[in-house]
Tab-separated table of C-alpha atoms in Angstrom:
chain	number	residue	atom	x	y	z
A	20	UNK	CA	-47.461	-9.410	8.108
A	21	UNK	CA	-44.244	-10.577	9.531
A	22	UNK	CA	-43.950	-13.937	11.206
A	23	UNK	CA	-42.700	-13.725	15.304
A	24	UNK	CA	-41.544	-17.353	14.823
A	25	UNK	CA	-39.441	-16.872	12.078
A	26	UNK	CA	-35.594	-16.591	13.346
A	27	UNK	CA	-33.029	-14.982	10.649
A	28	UNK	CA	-30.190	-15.330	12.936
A	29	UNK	CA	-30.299	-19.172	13.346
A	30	UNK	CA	-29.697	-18.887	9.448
A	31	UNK	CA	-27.016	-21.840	8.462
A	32	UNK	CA	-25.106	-18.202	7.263
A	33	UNK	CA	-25.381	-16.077	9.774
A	34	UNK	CA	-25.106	-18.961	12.451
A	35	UNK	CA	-21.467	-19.108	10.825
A	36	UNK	CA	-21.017	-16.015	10.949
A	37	UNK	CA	-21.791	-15.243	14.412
A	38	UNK	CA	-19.890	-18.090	15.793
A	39	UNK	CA	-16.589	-16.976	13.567
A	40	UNK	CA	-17.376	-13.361	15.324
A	41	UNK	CA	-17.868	-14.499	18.547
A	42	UNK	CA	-14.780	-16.729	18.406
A	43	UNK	CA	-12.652	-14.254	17.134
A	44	UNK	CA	-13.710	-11.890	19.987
A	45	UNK	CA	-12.289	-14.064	22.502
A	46	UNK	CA	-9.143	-14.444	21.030
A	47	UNK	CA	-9.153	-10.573	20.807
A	48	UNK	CA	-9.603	-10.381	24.725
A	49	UNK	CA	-5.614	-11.901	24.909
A	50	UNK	CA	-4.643	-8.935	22.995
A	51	UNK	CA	-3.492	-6.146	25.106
A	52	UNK	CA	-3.234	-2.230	24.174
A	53	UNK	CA	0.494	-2.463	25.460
A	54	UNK	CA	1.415	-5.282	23.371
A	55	UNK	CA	-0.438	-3.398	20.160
A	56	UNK	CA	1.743	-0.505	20.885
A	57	UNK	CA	4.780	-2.752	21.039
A	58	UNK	CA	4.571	-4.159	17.299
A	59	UNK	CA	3.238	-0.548	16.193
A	60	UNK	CA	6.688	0.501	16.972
A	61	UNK	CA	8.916	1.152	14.181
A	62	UNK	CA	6.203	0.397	11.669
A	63	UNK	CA	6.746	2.294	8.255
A	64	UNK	CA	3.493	2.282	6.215
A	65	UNK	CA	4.197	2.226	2.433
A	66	UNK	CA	1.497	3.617	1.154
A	67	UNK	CA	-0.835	6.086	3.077
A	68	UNK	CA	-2.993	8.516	1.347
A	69	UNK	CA	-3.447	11.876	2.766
A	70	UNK	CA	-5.481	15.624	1.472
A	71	UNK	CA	-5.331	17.837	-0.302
A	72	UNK	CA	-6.141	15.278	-3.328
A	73	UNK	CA	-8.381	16.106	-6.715
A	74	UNK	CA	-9.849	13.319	-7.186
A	75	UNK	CA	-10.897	11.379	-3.976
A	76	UNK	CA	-11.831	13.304	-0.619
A	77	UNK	CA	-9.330	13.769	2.239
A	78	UNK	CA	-10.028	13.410	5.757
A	79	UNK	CA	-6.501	13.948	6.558
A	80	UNK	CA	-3.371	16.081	5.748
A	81	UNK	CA	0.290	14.838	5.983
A	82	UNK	CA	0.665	16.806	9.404
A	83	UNK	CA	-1.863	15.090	10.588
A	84	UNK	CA	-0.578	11.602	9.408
A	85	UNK	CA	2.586	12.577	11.021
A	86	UNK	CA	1.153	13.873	14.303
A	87	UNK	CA	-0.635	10.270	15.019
A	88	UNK	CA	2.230	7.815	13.823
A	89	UNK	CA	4.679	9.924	16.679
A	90	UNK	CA	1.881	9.538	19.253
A	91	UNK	CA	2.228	5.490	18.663
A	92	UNK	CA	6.357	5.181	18.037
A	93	UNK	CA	5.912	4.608	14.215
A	94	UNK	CA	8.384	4.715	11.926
A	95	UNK	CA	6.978	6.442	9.358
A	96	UNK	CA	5.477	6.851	5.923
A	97	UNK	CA	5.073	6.960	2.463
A	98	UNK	CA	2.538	9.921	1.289
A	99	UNK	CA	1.068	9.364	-2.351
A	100	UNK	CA	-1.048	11.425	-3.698
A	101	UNK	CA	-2.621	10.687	-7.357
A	102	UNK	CA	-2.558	14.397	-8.555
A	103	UNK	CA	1.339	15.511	-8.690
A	104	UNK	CA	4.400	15.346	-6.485
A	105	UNK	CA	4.176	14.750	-2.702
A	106	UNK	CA	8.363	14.665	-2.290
A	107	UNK	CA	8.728	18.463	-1.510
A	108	UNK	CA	5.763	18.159	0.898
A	109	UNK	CA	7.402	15.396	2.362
A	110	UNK	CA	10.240	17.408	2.747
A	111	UNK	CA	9.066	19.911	4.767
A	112	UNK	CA	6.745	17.927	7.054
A	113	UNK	CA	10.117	16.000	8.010
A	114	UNK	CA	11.004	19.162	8.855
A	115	UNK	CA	8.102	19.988	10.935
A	116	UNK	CA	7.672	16.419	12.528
A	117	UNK	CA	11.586	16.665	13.690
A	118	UNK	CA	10.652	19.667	15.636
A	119	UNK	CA	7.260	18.689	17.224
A	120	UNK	CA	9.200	15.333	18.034
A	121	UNK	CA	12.525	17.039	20.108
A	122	UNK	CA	9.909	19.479	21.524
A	123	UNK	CA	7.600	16.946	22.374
A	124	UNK	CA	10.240	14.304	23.346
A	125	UNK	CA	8.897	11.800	20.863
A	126	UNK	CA	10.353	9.173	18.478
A	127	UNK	CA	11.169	10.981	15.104
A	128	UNK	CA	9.749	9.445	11.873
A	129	UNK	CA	10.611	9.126	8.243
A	130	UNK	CA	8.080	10.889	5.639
A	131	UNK	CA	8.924	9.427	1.891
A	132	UNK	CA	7.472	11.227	-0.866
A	133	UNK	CA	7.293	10.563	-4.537
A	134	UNK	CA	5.755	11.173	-7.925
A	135	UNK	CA	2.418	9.671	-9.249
A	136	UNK	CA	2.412	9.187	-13.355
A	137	UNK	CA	-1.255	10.202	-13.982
A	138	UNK	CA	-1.701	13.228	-16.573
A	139	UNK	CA	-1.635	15.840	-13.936
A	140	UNK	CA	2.260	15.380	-14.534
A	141	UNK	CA	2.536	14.410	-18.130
A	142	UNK	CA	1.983	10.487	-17.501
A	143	UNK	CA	5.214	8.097	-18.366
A	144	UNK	CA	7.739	11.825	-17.931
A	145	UNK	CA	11.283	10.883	-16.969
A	146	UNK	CA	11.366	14.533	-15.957
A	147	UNK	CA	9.196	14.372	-13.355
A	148	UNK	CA	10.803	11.371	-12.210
A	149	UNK	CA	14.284	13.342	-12.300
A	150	UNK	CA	12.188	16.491	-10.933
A	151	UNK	CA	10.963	13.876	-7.661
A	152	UNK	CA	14.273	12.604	-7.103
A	153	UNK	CA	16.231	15.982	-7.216
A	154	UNK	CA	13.312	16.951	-4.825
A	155	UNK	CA	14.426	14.098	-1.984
A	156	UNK	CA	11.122	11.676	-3.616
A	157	UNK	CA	11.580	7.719	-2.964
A	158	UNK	CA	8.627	6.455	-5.002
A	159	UNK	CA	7.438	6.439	-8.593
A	160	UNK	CA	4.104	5.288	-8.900
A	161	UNK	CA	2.870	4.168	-12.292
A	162	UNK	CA	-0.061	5.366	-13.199
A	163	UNK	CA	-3.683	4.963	-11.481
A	164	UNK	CA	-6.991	6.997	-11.951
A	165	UNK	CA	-5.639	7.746	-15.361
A	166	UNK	CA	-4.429	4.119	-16.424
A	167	UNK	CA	-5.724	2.122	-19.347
A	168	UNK	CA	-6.843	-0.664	-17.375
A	169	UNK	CA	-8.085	1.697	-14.294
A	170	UNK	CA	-10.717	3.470	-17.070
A	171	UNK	CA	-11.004	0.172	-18.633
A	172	UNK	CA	-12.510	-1.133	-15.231
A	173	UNK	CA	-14.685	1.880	-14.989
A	174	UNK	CA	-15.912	1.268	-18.489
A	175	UNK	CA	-14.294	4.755	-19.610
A	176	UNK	CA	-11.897	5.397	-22.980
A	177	UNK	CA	-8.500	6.244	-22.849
A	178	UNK	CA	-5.746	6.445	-20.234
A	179	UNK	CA	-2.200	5.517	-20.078
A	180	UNK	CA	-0.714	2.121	-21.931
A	181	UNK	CA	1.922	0.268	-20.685
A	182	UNK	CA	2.835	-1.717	-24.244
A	183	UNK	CA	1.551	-1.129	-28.241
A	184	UNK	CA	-1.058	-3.105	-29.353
A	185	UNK	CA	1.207	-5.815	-29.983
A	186	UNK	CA	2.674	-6.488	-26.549
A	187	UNK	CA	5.640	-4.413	-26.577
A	188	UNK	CA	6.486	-2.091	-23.939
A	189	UNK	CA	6.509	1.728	-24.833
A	190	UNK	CA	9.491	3.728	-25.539
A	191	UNK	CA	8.217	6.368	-23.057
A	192	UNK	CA	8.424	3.496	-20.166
A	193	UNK	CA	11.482	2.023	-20.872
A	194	UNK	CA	12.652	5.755	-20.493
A	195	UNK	CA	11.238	6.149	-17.021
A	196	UNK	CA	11.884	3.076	-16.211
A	197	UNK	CA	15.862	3.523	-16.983
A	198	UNK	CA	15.446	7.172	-15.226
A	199	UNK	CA	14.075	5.056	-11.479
A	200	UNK	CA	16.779	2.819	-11.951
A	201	UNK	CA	19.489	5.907	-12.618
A	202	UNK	CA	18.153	7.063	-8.615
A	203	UNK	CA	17.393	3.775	-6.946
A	204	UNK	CA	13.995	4.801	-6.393
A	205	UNK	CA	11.080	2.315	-5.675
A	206	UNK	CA	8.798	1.351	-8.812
A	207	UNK	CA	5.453	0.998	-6.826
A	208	UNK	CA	3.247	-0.656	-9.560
A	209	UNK	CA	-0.155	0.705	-9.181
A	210	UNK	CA	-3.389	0.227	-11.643
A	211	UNK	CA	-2.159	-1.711	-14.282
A	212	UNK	CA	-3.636	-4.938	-15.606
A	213	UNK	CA	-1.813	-8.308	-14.736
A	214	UNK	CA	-0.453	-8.570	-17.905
A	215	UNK	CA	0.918	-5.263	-17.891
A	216	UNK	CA	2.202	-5.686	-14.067
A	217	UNK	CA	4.600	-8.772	-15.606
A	218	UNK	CA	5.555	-6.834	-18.597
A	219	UNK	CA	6.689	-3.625	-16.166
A	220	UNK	CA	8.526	-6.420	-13.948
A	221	UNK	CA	11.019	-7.822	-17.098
A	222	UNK	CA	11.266	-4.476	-18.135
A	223	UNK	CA	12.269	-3.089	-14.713
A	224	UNK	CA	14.558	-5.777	-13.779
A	225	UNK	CA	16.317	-5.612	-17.116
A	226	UNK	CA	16.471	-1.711	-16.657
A	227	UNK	CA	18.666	-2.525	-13.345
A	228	UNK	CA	15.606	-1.746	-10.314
A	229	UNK	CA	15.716	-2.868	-7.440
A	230	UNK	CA	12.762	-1.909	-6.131
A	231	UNK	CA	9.951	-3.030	-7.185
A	232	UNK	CA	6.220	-2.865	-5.607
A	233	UNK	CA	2.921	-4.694	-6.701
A	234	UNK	CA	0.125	-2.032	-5.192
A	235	UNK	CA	-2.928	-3.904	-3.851
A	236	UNK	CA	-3.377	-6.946	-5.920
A	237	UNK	CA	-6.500	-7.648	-3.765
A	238	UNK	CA	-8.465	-4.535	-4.764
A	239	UNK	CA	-10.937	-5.449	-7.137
A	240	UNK	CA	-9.763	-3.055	-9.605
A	241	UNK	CA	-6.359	-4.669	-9.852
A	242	UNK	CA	-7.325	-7.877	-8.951
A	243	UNK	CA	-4.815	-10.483	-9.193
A	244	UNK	CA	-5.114	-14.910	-8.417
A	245	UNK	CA	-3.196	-15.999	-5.703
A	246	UNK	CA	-1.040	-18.289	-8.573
A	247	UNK	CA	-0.246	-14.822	-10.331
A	248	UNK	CA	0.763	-13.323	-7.001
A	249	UNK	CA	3.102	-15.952	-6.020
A	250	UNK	CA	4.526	-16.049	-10.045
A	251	UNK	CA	5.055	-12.794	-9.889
A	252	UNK	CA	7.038	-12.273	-6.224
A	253	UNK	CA	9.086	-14.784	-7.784
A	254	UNK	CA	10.107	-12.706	-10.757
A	255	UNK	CA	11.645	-10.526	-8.459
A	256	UNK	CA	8.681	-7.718	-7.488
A	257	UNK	CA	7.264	-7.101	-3.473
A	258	UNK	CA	3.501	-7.989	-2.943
A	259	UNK	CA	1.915	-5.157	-1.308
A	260	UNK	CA	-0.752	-6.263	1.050
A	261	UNK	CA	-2.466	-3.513	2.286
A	262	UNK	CA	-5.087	-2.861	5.182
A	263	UNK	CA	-7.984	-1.347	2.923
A	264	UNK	CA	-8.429	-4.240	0.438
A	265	UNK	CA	-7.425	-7.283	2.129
A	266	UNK	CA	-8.947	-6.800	5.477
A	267	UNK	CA	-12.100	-3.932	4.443
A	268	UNK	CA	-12.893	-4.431	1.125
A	269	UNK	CA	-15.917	-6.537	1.291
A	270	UNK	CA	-15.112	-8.421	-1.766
A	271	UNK	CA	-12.620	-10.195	-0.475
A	272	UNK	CA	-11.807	-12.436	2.805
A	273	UNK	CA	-9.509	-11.477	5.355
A	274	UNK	CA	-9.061	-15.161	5.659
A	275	UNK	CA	-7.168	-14.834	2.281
A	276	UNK	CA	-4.153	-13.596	3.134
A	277	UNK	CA	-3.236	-16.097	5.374
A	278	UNK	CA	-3.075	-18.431	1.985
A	279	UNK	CA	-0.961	-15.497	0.616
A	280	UNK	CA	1.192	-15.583	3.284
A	281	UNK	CA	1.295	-19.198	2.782
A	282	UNK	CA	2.282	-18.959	-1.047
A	283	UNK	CA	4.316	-15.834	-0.923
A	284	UNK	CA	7.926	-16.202	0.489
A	285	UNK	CA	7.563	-13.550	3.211
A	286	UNK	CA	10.623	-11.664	2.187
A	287	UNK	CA	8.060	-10.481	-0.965
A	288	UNK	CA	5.578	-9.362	1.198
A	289	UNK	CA	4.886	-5.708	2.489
A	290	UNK	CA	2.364	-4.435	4.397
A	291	UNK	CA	0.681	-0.900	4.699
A	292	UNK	CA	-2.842	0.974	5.000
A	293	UNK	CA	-3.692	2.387	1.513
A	294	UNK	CA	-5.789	4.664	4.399
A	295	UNK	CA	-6.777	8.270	4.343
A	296	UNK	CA	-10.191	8.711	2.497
A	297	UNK	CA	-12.887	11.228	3.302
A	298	UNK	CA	-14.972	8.088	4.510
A	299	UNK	CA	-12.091	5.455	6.072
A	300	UNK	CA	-9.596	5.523	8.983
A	301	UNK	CA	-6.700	7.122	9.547
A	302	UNK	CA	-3.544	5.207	8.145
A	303	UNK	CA	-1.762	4.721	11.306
A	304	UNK	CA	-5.001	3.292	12.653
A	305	UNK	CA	-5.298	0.798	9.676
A	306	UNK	CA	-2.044	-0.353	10.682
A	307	UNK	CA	-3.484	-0.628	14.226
A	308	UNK	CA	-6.309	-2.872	12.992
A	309	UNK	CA	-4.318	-4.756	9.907
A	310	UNK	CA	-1.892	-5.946	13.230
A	311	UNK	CA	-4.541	-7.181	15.327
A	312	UNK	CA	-6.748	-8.696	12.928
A	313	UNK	CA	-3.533	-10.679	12.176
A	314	UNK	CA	-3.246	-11.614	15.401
A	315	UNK	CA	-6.266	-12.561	16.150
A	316	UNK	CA	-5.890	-14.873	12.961
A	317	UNK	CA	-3.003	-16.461	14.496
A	318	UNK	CA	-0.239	-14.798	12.730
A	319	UNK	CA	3.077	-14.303	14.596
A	320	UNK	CA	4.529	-11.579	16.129
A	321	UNK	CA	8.083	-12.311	14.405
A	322	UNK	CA	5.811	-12.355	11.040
A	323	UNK	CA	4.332	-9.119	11.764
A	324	UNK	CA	7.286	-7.395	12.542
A	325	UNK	CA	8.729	-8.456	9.192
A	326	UNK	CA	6.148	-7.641	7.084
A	327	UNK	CA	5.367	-4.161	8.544
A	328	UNK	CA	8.898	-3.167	9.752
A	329	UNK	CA	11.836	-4.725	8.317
A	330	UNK	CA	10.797	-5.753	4.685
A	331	UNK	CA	8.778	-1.814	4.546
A	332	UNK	CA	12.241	-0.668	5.404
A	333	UNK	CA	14.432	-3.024	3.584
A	334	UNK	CA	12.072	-1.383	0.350
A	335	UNK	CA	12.058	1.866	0.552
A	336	UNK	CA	15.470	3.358	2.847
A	337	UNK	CA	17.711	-0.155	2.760
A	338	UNK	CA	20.051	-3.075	0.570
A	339	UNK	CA	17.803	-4.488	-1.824
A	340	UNK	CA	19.244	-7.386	-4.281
């Protein structure tokens, strides 16, 4: 029989917890729904997820992604998908969105598209690199469900190597590597394993990109230290920080990225959803959460408008060095 006396919550744990809750919801109450909308403005989100998809469930559609980031003044978006080529989609819901926004009288936004190397399009293919970019695509993401290290996580056989067995990058990369660099589009490094995210790094920069993304290295399945992190923004790539694994994932503290953004020059830093599943929120409200979770940890305005305005479109539409 359970004991009446006994009091879970007074737990040296959950005592912590609460008061960490409870402090964080009164410096929530300074946060106002005007000033959210404010910093939403011009927000680009570099990586939002959106249906139909074949491998994970959908909630959402591009149309729908683009609907809600006009309601809120966003910028914009990237749409990946991890089955084929979102660039022509992206092409014509740029079309749609610039109608519903002069009809509506709304702020127009930018849809960027690209090409996901997983088998559905012949992994590490230059030509469906050169097929993306002829198509209007900004982003080339390496491979994910189907990588080496993404099957080696799931304790499967298989998938797509970025080297040989003895450390060298393969032929087929260099290739679309050199084919990225040919159309200035962004190399958005996805579910590789640390080793093989420094390895596509020298091989980039030496291929002449520009443009280089490190997806998520929070999520546990491409979990990176915050020493490898820093190393590796220094080698020339942009840390991706995104909404879903550095504020949701329960594997990780939020707390922790305000040690990244300690360690990380923020001119490396990006930040986006990674939003869109059958079972999460929508990407534009990720954003809206990511921003005033920030806030509430004390980060600054200025520093949110760099990492989810200017340095998203510095990547992906401006001058990178």
């Amino acid at each position: 029989m359970a004991s009446k006396q006994e009091e879970a919550s007074l737990e040296p744990e959950k005592v912590r917890h609460a008061r960490e809750s409870g402090a964080a919801l009164r410096r929530s109450a300074k946060i106002t729904k005007a000033k959210v909308l404010e910093l939403l403005a011009d927000v680009f989100d570099v990586h939002a997820h959106s249906g139909p998809d074949t491998s994970i469930g959908r909630f959402f559609d591009d149309w729908d992604n683009a609907r809600q980031f006009m309601e809120w003044g966003m910028a914009g978006f990237a749409s990946k998908a991890h089955a084929g080529d979102t660039a022509r989609s992206a092409t014509l819901i740029q079309r749609l969105a610039d109608e519903y926004a002069e009809a509506g009288n709304v702020k127009k936004i930018r849809i960027a598209g690209g090409v996901c190397l997983n088998y559905s399009v012949g992994g590490w293919n230059p030509e469906a690199v050169r097929a993306s970019a002829a198509l209007g695509g900004r982003f080339v993401w390496t491979p994910t469900l189907d990588a080496w290290h993404d099957r080696r996580v799931e304790g499967k056989e298989g998938g797509l190597k970025v080297m040989d067995d003895s450390g060298r990058v393969l032929p087929e990369v260099h290739e679309v590597l050199r084919t990225i660099a040919e159309h200035d589009l962004v190399l958005s490094i996805s579910h590789q394993s640390t080793e093989e995210r420094f390895a596509l790094v020298e091989a980039a920069k030496s291929a002449g990109i520009k443009r280089i993304l490190i997806d998520h290295p929070q999520q546990a399945n491409t979990r990176m230290t915050i020493d490898q992190m820093e190393e590796i923004a220094r080698a020339g790539a942009m840390l991706g920080i995104y909404y879903s694994s550095a504020i949701e994932q329960r594997s990780v503290d939020p707390k922790e990225v305000l040690t990244i953004f300690e360690r990380v020059p923020h001119e490396r830093i990006v930040c986006g959803s990674d939003k869109g599943s059958i079972w999460g929120t929508h990407p534009a409200e990720g954003m809206r959460i990511f921003i005033v979770r920030l806030l509430v940890m004390g980060i600054s305005e200025e520093t949110i408008r760099r990492l989810f305005v200017d340095n998203p479109h510095r990547l992906v539409f401006g001058e990178m060095t």
